[in-house]
Structure formats: structure tokens, C-alpha cells
Short mmCIF file of C-alpha atoms and ligand atoms in Angstrom, two decimals:
data_model
loop_
_atom_site.label_atom_id
_atom_site.label_comp_id
_atom_site.label_asym_id
_atom_site.label_seq_id
_atom_site.Cartn_x
_atom_site.Cartn_y
_atom_site.Cartn_z
CA UNK A 1376 -9.86 -32.04 -14.07
CA UNK A 1377 -8.76 -35.54 -15.03
CA UNK A 1378 -5.02 -36.12 -14.60
CA UNK A 1379 -3.20 -36.22 -17.92
CA UNK A 1380 -1.74 -39.60 -18.90
CA UNK A 1381 2.07 -39.85 -18.97
CA UNK A 1382 3.71 -40.55 -22.30
CA UNK A 1383 7.32 -41.75 -22.43
CA UNK A 1384 9.06 -41.27 -25.77
CA UNK A 1385 12.42 -42.96 -26.31
CA UNK A 1386 14.27 -41.34 -29.23
CA UNK A 1387 16.91 -43.36 -31.03
CA UNK A 1388 20.41 -41.91 -31.21
CA UNK A 1389 20.50 -43.38 -34.71
CA UNK A 1390 17.40 -41.39 -35.61
CA UNK A 1391 19.29 -38.15 -35.01
CA UNK A 1392 21.93 -39.15 -37.54
CA UNK A 1393 20.31 -40.73 -40.57
CA UNK A 1394 21.83 -43.48 -42.66
CA UNK A 1395 24.43 -42.02 -45.02
CA UNK A 1396 24.85 -38.80 -43.01
CA UNK A 1397 28.14 -37.94 -41.33
CA UNK A 1398 26.26 -36.51 -38.34
CA UNK A 1399 27.12 -32.82 -38.40
CA UNK A 1400 25.43 -30.71 -35.74
CA UNK A 1401 23.30 -29.06 -38.47
CA UNK A 1402 22.07 -32.49 -39.62
CA UNK A 1403 21.21 -33.53 -36.08
CA UNK A 1404 19.25 -30.32 -35.38
CA UNK A 1405 17.39 -30.69 -38.67
CA UNK A 1406 16.55 -34.36 -37.97
CA UNK A 1407 15.32 -33.51 -34.47
CA UNK A 1408 12.60 -31.22 -35.79
CA UNK A 1409 10.61 -34.24 -36.98
CA UNK A 1410 10.08 -35.89 -33.55
CA UNK A 1411 10.07 -32.62 -31.61
CA UNK A 1412 7.17 -31.08 -33.59
CA UNK A 1413 5.09 -34.14 -32.79
CA UNK A 1414 6.15 -34.14 -29.14
CA UNK A 1415 5.26 -30.45 -28.81
CA UNK A 1416 1.73 -31.14 -30.09
CA UNK A 1417 1.37 -34.22 -27.89
CA UNK A 1418 2.42 -32.20 -24.83
CA UNK A 1419 -0.92 -30.40 -24.94
CA UNK A 1420 -2.65 -33.69 -24.13
CA UNK A 1421 -0.05 -35.74 -22.24
CA UNK A 1422 2.61 -35.36 -19.59
CA UNK A 1423 5.84 -36.08 -21.44
CA UNK A 1424 9.10 -37.79 -20.58
CA UNK A 1425 11.76 -37.96 -23.29
CA UNK A 1426 14.66 -40.41 -23.14
CA UNK A 1427 17.22 -40.69 -25.89
CA UNK A 1428 20.00 -42.90 -27.17
CA UNK A 1429 23.56 -41.87 -27.95
CA UNK A 1430 25.09 -44.74 -29.96
CA UNK A 1431 26.46 -42.71 -32.88
CA UNK A 1432 27.28 -39.67 -30.73
CA UNK A 1433 29.17 -41.49 -27.97
CA UNK A 1434 31.03 -43.55 -30.57
CA UNK A 1435 32.07 -40.32 -32.30
CA UNK A 1436 33.32 -38.82 -29.01
CA UNK A 1437 35.40 -41.94 -28.39
CA UNK A 1438 36.90 -41.65 -31.85
CA UNK A 1439 37.56 -37.93 -31.40
CA UNK A 1440 39.57 -38.47 -28.27
CA UNK A 1441 41.43 -41.39 -29.78
CA UNK A 1442 42.64 -39.02 -32.52
CA UNK A 1443 44.35 -36.76 -29.99
CA UNK A 1444 47.15 -37.47 -27.50
CA UNK A 1445 47.55 -33.90 -26.19
CA UNK A 1446 44.95 -34.23 -23.40
CA UNK A 1447 44.05 -37.06 -20.98
CA UNK A 1448 41.56 -39.68 -22.24
CA UNK A 1449 38.11 -39.69 -20.68
CA UNK A 1450 36.38 -42.91 -19.61
CA UNK A 1451 33.16 -43.96 -21.33
CA UNK A 1452 30.97 -42.93 -18.38
CA UNK A 1453 32.16 -39.32 -18.77
CA UNK A 1454 31.48 -39.45 -22.50
CA UNK A 1455 27.93 -40.70 -21.77
CA UNK A 1456 27.52 -37.70 -19.43
CA UNK A 1457 28.74 -35.44 -22.24
CA UNK A 1458 26.15 -36.84 -24.64
CA UNK A 1459 23.38 -36.21 -22.07
CA UNK A 1460 24.40 -32.56 -22.12
CA UNK A 1461 24.84 -32.32 -25.87
CA UNK A 1462 21.66 -34.13 -26.92
CA UNK A 1463 19.61 -32.67 -24.03
CA UNK A 1464 20.61 -29.21 -25.22
CA UNK A 1465 19.69 -30.02 -28.82
CA UNK A 1466 16.27 -31.40 -27.82
CA UNK A 1467 15.54 -28.50 -25.45
CA UNK A 1468 16.45 -25.77 -27.87
CA UNK A 1469 14.48 -27.47 -30.67
CA UNK A 1470 11.48 -27.76 -28.33
CA UNK A 1471 11.84 -24.06 -27.52
CA UNK A 1472 11.79 -23.01 -31.17
CA UNK A 1473 8.95 -25.41 -31.98
CA UNK A 1474 6.71 -24.18 -29.17
CA UNK A 1475 7.23 -20.67 -30.44
CA UNK A 1476 6.39 -21.69 -34.02
CA UNK A 1477 3.27 -23.51 -32.88
CA UNK A 1478 2.21 -20.62 -30.70
CA UNK A 1479 2.19 -22.63 -27.49
CA UNK A 1480 5.07 -20.71 -26.04
CA UNK A 1481 4.95 -19.70 -22.39
CA UNK A 1482 2.85 -22.57 -21.07
CA UNK A 1483 5.31 -25.43 -21.39
CA UNK A 1484 8.34 -25.92 -19.17
CA UNK A 1485 11.07 -28.41 -19.84
CA UNK A 1486 14.30 -29.57 -18.30
CA UNK A 1487 17.15 -31.99 -19.11
CA UNK A 1488 18.33 -33.94 -16.14
CA UNK A 1489 21.73 -35.56 -15.72
CA UNK A 1490 20.77 -39.11 -14.81
CA UNK A 1491 22.82 -41.93 -13.27
CA UNK A 1492 21.70 -45.50 -13.51
CA UNK A 1493 22.90 -48.21 -11.16
CA UNK A 1494 24.18 -51.41 -12.73
CA UNK A 1495 25.34 -54.64 -11.11
CA UNK A 1496 29.11 -55.12 -11.17
CA UNK A 1497 28.53 -58.89 -11.47
CA UNK A 1498 26.37 -58.48 -14.57
CA UNK A 1499 27.60 -61.11 -17.09
CA UNK A 1500 27.45 -58.38 -19.77
CA UNK A 1501 30.83 -57.12 -18.49
CA UNK A 1502 32.40 -60.24 -20.03
CA UNK A 1503 30.76 -59.77 -23.43
CA UNK A 1504 30.72 -56.37 -25.21
CA UNK A 1505 27.50 -56.31 -27.25
CA UNK A 1506 26.29 -52.78 -27.88
CA UNK A 1507 27.18 -51.24 -31.26
CA UNK A 1508 28.30 -47.60 -31.14
CA UNK A 1509 29.94 -45.12 -33.51
CA UNK A 1510 30.28 -45.30 -37.28
CA UNK A 1511 30.02 -48.29 -39.59
CA UNK A 1512 33.27 -49.91 -40.80
CA UNK A 1513 34.28 -52.29 -43.55
CA UNK A 1514 35.37 -55.78 -42.48
CA UNK A 1515 39.01 -54.84 -43.13
CA UNK A 1516 38.82 -51.66 -41.02
CA UNK A 1517 37.02 -53.57 -38.26
CA UNK A 1518 39.68 -56.29 -38.15
CA UNK A 1519 42.43 -53.67 -37.84
CA UNK A 1520 40.64 -51.74 -35.03
CA UNK A 1521 42.28 -51.83 -31.56
CA UNK A 1522 38.89 -52.47 -29.87
CA UNK A 1523 36.16 -55.13 -30.17
CA UNK A 1524 33.89 -54.88 -33.23
CA UNK A 1525 30.96 -56.92 -34.39
CA UNK A 1526 29.04 -57.41 -37.63
CA UNK A 1527 25.58 -55.78 -37.35
CA UNK A 1528 22.84 -55.35 -39.94
CA UNK A 1529 24.27 -51.86 -40.62
CA UNK A 1530 27.81 -53.21 -41.14
CA UNK A 1531 30.79 -53.66 -38.78
CA UNK A 1532 30.68 -51.50 -35.65
CA UNK A 1533 32.59 -51.05 -32.43
CA UNK A 1534 30.91 -52.79 -29.49
CA UNK A 1535 30.98 -51.90 -25.80
CA UNK A 1536 29.75 -53.54 -22.60
CA UNK A 1537 26.03 -52.99 -21.98
CA UNK A 1538 24.77 -54.09 -18.55
CA UNK A 1539 21.15 -54.21 -17.38
CA UNK A 1540 19.78 -51.12 -15.64
CA UNK A 1541 19.01 -51.87 -11.96
CA UNK A 1542 17.57 -48.56 -10.77
CA UNK A 1543 17.53 -44.89 -11.76
CA UNK A 1544 19.19 -42.76 -9.11
CA UNK A 1545 17.12 -39.61 -9.86
CA UNK A 1546 13.73 -41.37 -10.05
CA UNK A 1547 12.20 -39.25 -7.26
CA UNK A 1548 13.33 -36.01 -8.86
CA UNK A 1549 11.97 -37.11 -12.23
CA UNK A 1550 8.60 -38.03 -10.71
CA UNK A 1551 8.38 -34.67 -8.94
CA UNK A 1552 9.21 -32.73 -12.09
CA UNK A 1553 6.57 -34.66 -14.08
CA UNK A 1554 3.99 -34.00 -11.37
CA UNK A 1555 4.88 -30.31 -11.56
CA UNK A 1556 4.14 -30.33 -15.29
CA UNK A 1557 7.67 -30.28 -16.70
CA UNK A 1558 8.56 -32.09 -19.89
CA UNK A 1559 11.56 -34.05 -18.59
CA UNK A 1560 14.46 -35.15 -20.78
CA UNK A 1561 16.33 -37.80 -18.82
CA UNK A 1562 18.21 -41.11 -18.92
CA UNK A 1563 20.06 -39.81 -21.99
CA UNK A 1564 22.27 -42.37 -23.68
CA UNK A 1565 20.81 -44.99 -21.33
CA UNK A 1566 21.99 -43.04 -18.27
CA UNK A 1567 25.48 -42.72 -16.80
CA UNK A 1568 26.31 -46.27 -15.67
CA UNK A 1569 27.40 -46.44 -12.03
CA UNK A 1570 27.94 -49.14 -9.46
CA UNK A 1571 27.15 -48.61 -5.82
CA UNK A 1572 29.92 -49.07 -3.26
CA UNK A 1573 28.47 -48.42 0.17
CA UNK A 1574 27.05 -44.92 -0.03
CA UNK A 1575 29.15 -43.96 -3.04
CA UNK A 1576 28.60 -44.29 -6.77
CA UNK A 1577 31.41 -45.09 -9.18
CA UNK A 1578 31.12 -44.77 -12.94
CA UNK A 1579 31.87 -47.82 -15.10
CA UNK A 1580 33.05 -48.24 -18.69
CA UNK A 1581 29.77 -49.19 -20.34
CA UNK A 1582 26.72 -47.91 -22.20
CA UNK A 1583 23.28 -48.98 -20.98
CA UNK A 1584 20.66 -49.56 -23.66
CA UNK A 1585 18.25 -46.63 -23.65
CA UNK A 1586 15.23 -48.83 -24.41
CA UNK A 1587 15.84 -51.05 -21.38
CA UNK A 1588 16.49 -48.07 -19.13
CA UNK A 1589 13.28 -46.47 -20.41
CA UNK A 1590 11.28 -49.54 -19.36
CA UNK A 1591 12.94 -49.39 -15.92
CA UNK A 1592 12.18 -45.67 -15.66
CA UNK A 1593 8.53 -46.32 -16.58
CA UNK A 1594 8.30 -48.91 -13.83
CA UNK A 1595 9.88 -46.57 -11.26
CA UNK A 1596 8.01 -43.34 -12.03
CA UNK A 1597 4.76 -44.64 -13.54
CA UNK A 1598 4.04 -44.24 -17.28
CA UNK A 1599 0.86 -44.99 -19.27
CA UNK A 1600 2.09 -45.08 -22.87
CA UNK A 1601 5.60 -45.95 -24.08
CA UNK A 1602 6.69 -45.04 -27.61
CA UNK A 1603 10.05 -46.27 -28.90
CA UNK A 1604 10.92 -44.15 -31.93
CA UNK A 1605 13.67 -45.36 -34.23
CA UNK A 1606 14.80 -45.38 -37.87
CA UNK A 1607 12.58 -48.25 -39.07
CA UNK A 1608 8.75 -48.37 -39.17
CA UNK A 1609 8.56 -51.02 -36.44
CA UNK A 1610 9.72 -54.51 -35.56
CA UNK A 1611 10.23 -56.45 -38.78
CA UNK A 1612 10.05 -60.21 -39.20
CA UNK A 1613 12.73 -61.68 -41.48
CA UNK A 1614 14.48 -58.30 -41.47
CA UNK A 1615 16.68 -57.74 -44.51
CA UNK A 1616 15.38 -60.91 -46.20
CA UNK A 1617 13.04 -61.18 -49.21
CA UNK A 1618 9.99 -62.00 -47.08
CA UNK A 1619 10.41 -59.19 -44.53
CA UNK A 1620 7.24 -57.84 -42.96
CA UNK A 1621 6.52 -55.08 -40.42
CA UNK A 1622 4.61 -56.48 -37.44
CA UNK A 1623 1.55 -54.39 -36.53
CA UNK A 1624 1.15 -56.07 -33.17
CA UNK A 1625 2.38 -59.01 -31.16
CA UNK A 1626 1.18 -60.54 -27.93
CA UNK A 1627 3.72 -61.16 -25.18
CA UNK A 1628 3.88 -64.85 -26.05
CA UNK A 1629 4.21 -64.19 -29.79
CA UNK A 1630 6.97 -61.65 -29.13
CA UNK A 1631 8.76 -64.21 -26.94
CA UNK A 1632 8.52 -66.73 -29.76
CA UNK A 1633 9.92 -64.28 -32.35
CA UNK A 1634 12.80 -63.50 -29.99
CA UNK A 1635 13.55 -67.22 -29.70
CA UNK A 1636 13.46 -67.57 -33.48
CA UNK A 1637 16.16 -64.87 -33.74
CA UNK A 1638 14.17 -62.16 -35.56
CA UNK A 1639 15.46 -59.40 -33.30
CA UNK A 1640 19.24 -59.10 -32.79
CA UNK A 1641 20.85 -57.97 -29.52
CA UNK A 1642 21.96 -54.36 -29.35
CA UNK A 1643 19.28 -53.04 -31.75
CA UNK A 1644 15.75 -54.47 -32.11
CA UNK A 1645 15.93 -57.06 -29.33
CA UNK A 1646 16.15 -54.52 -26.48
CA UNK A 1647 13.19 -52.60 -27.96
CA UNK A 1648 11.03 -55.73 -27.94
CA UNK A 1649 12.23 -56.67 -24.45
CA UNK A 1650 11.63 -53.14 -23.17
CA UNK A 1651 8.10 -53.06 -24.60
CA UNK A 1652 7.40 -56.49 -23.10
CA UNK A 1653 8.70 -55.49 -19.66
CA UNK A 1654 6.60 -52.31 -19.79
CA UNK A 1655 3.41 -54.22 -20.51
CA UNK A 1656 4.27 -56.83 -17.85
CA UNK A 1657 5.08 -54.30 -15.12
CA UNK A 1658 3.04 -51.15 -15.39
CA UNK A 1659 2.01 -49.81 -18.72
CA UNK A 1660 -1.07 -49.69 -20.88
CA UNK A 1661 0.40 -49.40 -24.38
CA UNK A 1662 3.88 -49.90 -25.86
CA UNK A 1663 4.61 -49.18 -29.52
CA UNK A 1664 7.82 -49.38 -31.56
CA UNK A 1665 7.63 -46.95 -34.47
CA UNK A 1666 9.56 -44.61 -36.75
CA UNK A 1667 10.59 -41.11 -35.74
CA UNK A 1668 8.06 -39.86 -38.30
CA UNK A 1669 5.28 -42.01 -36.84
CA UNK A 1670 5.20 -40.92 -33.17
CA UNK A 1671 1.80 -39.19 -33.23
CA UNK A 1672 0.23 -41.90 -35.40
CA UNK A 1673 1.61 -44.57 -33.06
CA UNK A 1674 0.04 -42.82 -30.06
CA UNK A 1675 -3.23 -42.80 -32.03
CA UNK A 1676 -2.86 -46.54 -32.71
CA UNK A 1677 -2.42 -46.08 -36.46
CA UNK A 1678 1.14 -47.26 -37.04
CA UNK A 1679 4.13 -49.10 -35.59
CA UNK A 1680 4.40 -52.41 -33.77
CA UNK A 1681 2.33 -52.61 -30.61
CA UNK A 1682 3.14 -55.19 -27.94
CA UNK A 1683 -0.06 -56.29 -26.25
CA UNK A 1684 -0.68 -58.49 -23.24
P1 ADP B 1812 18.10 -46.72 -32.01
O1 ADP B 1812 19.20 -45.74 -32.09
O2 ADP B 1812 16.78 -46.15 -32.45
O3 ADP B 1812 18.01 -47.45 -30.71
P2 ADP B 1812 19.12 -49.20 -33.13
O4 ADP B 1812 20.14 -49.18 -34.22
O5 ADP B 1812 19.55 -49.58 -31.77
O6 ADP B 1812 18.41 -47.77 -33.16
O7 ADP B 1812 17.91 -50.15 -33.55
C1 ADP B 1812 17.21 -49.93 -34.76
C2 ADP B 1812 17.83 -50.76 -35.86
O8 ADP B 1812 17.55 -52.13 -35.62
C3 ADP B 1812 17.30 -50.53 -37.24
O9 ADP B 1812 17.94 -49.47 -37.88
C4 ADP B 1812 17.57 -51.86 -37.94
O10 ADP B 1812 18.73 -51.76 -38.75
C5 ADP B 1812 17.87 -52.82 -36.81
N1 ADP B 1812 17.11 -54.05 -36.84
C6 ADP B 1812 17.66 -55.28 -36.63
N2 ADP B 1812 16.74 -56.23 -36.68
C7 ADP B 1812 15.56 -55.63 -36.93
C8 ADP B 1812 14.23 -56.10 -37.07
N3 ADP B 1812 13.94 -57.39 -36.98
N4 ADP B 1812 13.25 -55.20 -37.32
C9 ADP B 1812 13.55 -53.88 -37.43
N5 ADP B 1812 14.79 -53.37 -37.29
C10 ADP B 1812 15.81 -54.22 -37.04
MG1 MG B 1813 19.43 -48.76 -29.84
#
């Protein structure tokens, strides 16, 4: 029998909490059903790896602990680990229910894996917090906040350091699990950022972008198709302006040009474009940026923004 192709689906943390929602657990479970139903169907044809973001969730955890002085504060790396557990659990249990509903229960196995990702302590990103996390603030609230904030297309948000992923510590385990037929949920929230000191790993106060870590994972374990699912239909030129337009496809050189022209801001659409470009340059066959609703159609080539060589 021909080996199934491997499909990597990167789910946006923002897609689990929709615009205007406060992000209750009920809302997040409900929102997850949309991508998970599609993933369950796709798992009949493809080997599946799921990665996910954690921007809103990790930002909320930071806020929660800042509201309480009764217990010691946890560093960001521990909060990222917490979101791997929380979101991994939500994805797994939704997969479980969905397989049962679709009648494909019993044949699919899945697992969430705590994943560390090595970063370089000399990465210039440590000098320049750039990744938006947590809720959206007004300008006044942002100016009064005791941490760095930045204006994004969604409004003012807290920003944290976001270094480049160098390597995924559990890459061999992930590869083995995929080869054994597991659906693997890994690199959650971009992975727990660690630096290597001799034979030891130490966590650092940062959040790695889940799109960039997904491209690195694809390179290290081998992936055929990479779907980046988010809360917009694809990469949009002139985003938020009167002449905005969803791109259906872009060659590597066109994508590079659009990046230079500033169509895709850091911390949101830029890493998706860069991740898709790296994937096509290093290992992959197809990379598509699409909406959470459009995952199956994007795999079929019917929607989203495809980056082509
Ligand atoms: P995710 O959690 O899926 O990674 P992000 O917030 O990081 O989501 O990135 C998706 C967001 O990027 C969209 O909600 C949109 O507001 C923003 N964005 C900025 N520029 C663009 C663009 N040119 N095209 C599409 N979306 C864009
Ligand atoms: Mg993102």
C-alpha cells in the first residue's frame, strides 16, 4: 500500500477565541469543532500533525497571575507549557467526540506531546519584544500597562520576545509517533522556548511563533502539505484598506516582494508567509494559508493563499 502523505495543520490560537468573544472554555470548545471535524475526515487519507498557537490563552494566563499576589509568579516558559496541556487536552477530547460522531472511532490514535524548542540566546529578538499576546486594549489602557505594548491591526496588545526556532527537541519522538500512525499534537504555543547550556536546557521568557516552529518541524520530521489555519481567509494585500484583496497564490519571489512592500506585519501574517516560504524552499510540496473553516477546501486546492515555488 502506498504510504499516506503527511499533512501538518497549524491552528491559530486566535481561531479558538473569535473576535468579540471573551474566550470562555465553552466558546473555545465550540470553536474547535470546526477545524477538528475537518481534521478527523482528513485523517482517513493523510497522516496528521497538529500544531497550535496560544497567543490569547498565554496572554490570559499572564493576566490571571498578575491579578493575584498570594502565590509565586510563573515565568512565561511555564505558562507556555500550561497552554500546551490546556489546548492539547481541548483538541484531543474534541477529536475523540468527533471520531465517535463520524463513526470512525477505534481506528485512530492521537497524542499531545509536551514539546521544547531550542532558541539562540543571542537572537536579536531578545532586544525587541514583537509578538502580540492576550486581549486587545485601548490606547489609554496600553499606555498605562506595566509591560510593553504595541499597536496591531486588532488594536493595542501586550508584546513579548519571540526568537527564531532553532530545533525541536522531541523531533525523533514525533517522527516515530507519526510513523506508527498517531495523530500528533505538538509544538503547542510555538513550543516551550529553551536555550541549551552544555547538556542542559533552560527555559527562557519568550513565545516562539507557532507558524515558524511548524515550518521547522516540517523540515525536521518531513511533511508533504502544510496548512496554516487562521481567522482570515488567507493572506490579504492592502489589508484593512479600501482595495484589500485575498491572494489566491503567490510565487516565492512575489511573496518576497509583498513582504518588502509591508503587506504582512510581524507577529501575525508575516510569520505565516515566511513559514510557508521556508516550507516550500526546504521540503514541502504545498503550503496554504487559509481560514479555520477552509482547511479541507485548502487541501483540495479550492481556497486560501498558496505559496508556490
Ligand atoms: P493566529 O492566531 O492564527 O496565528 P494571528 O493574529 O497571528 O493569528 O494572525 C492572523 C491575523 O493577521 C488576522 O486576524 C489579521 O488581523 C492579521 N493580518 C495582518 N495583516 C494581514 C494581511 N495582510 N492579510 C491577512 N491578515 C492579516
Ligand atoms: Mg499568530
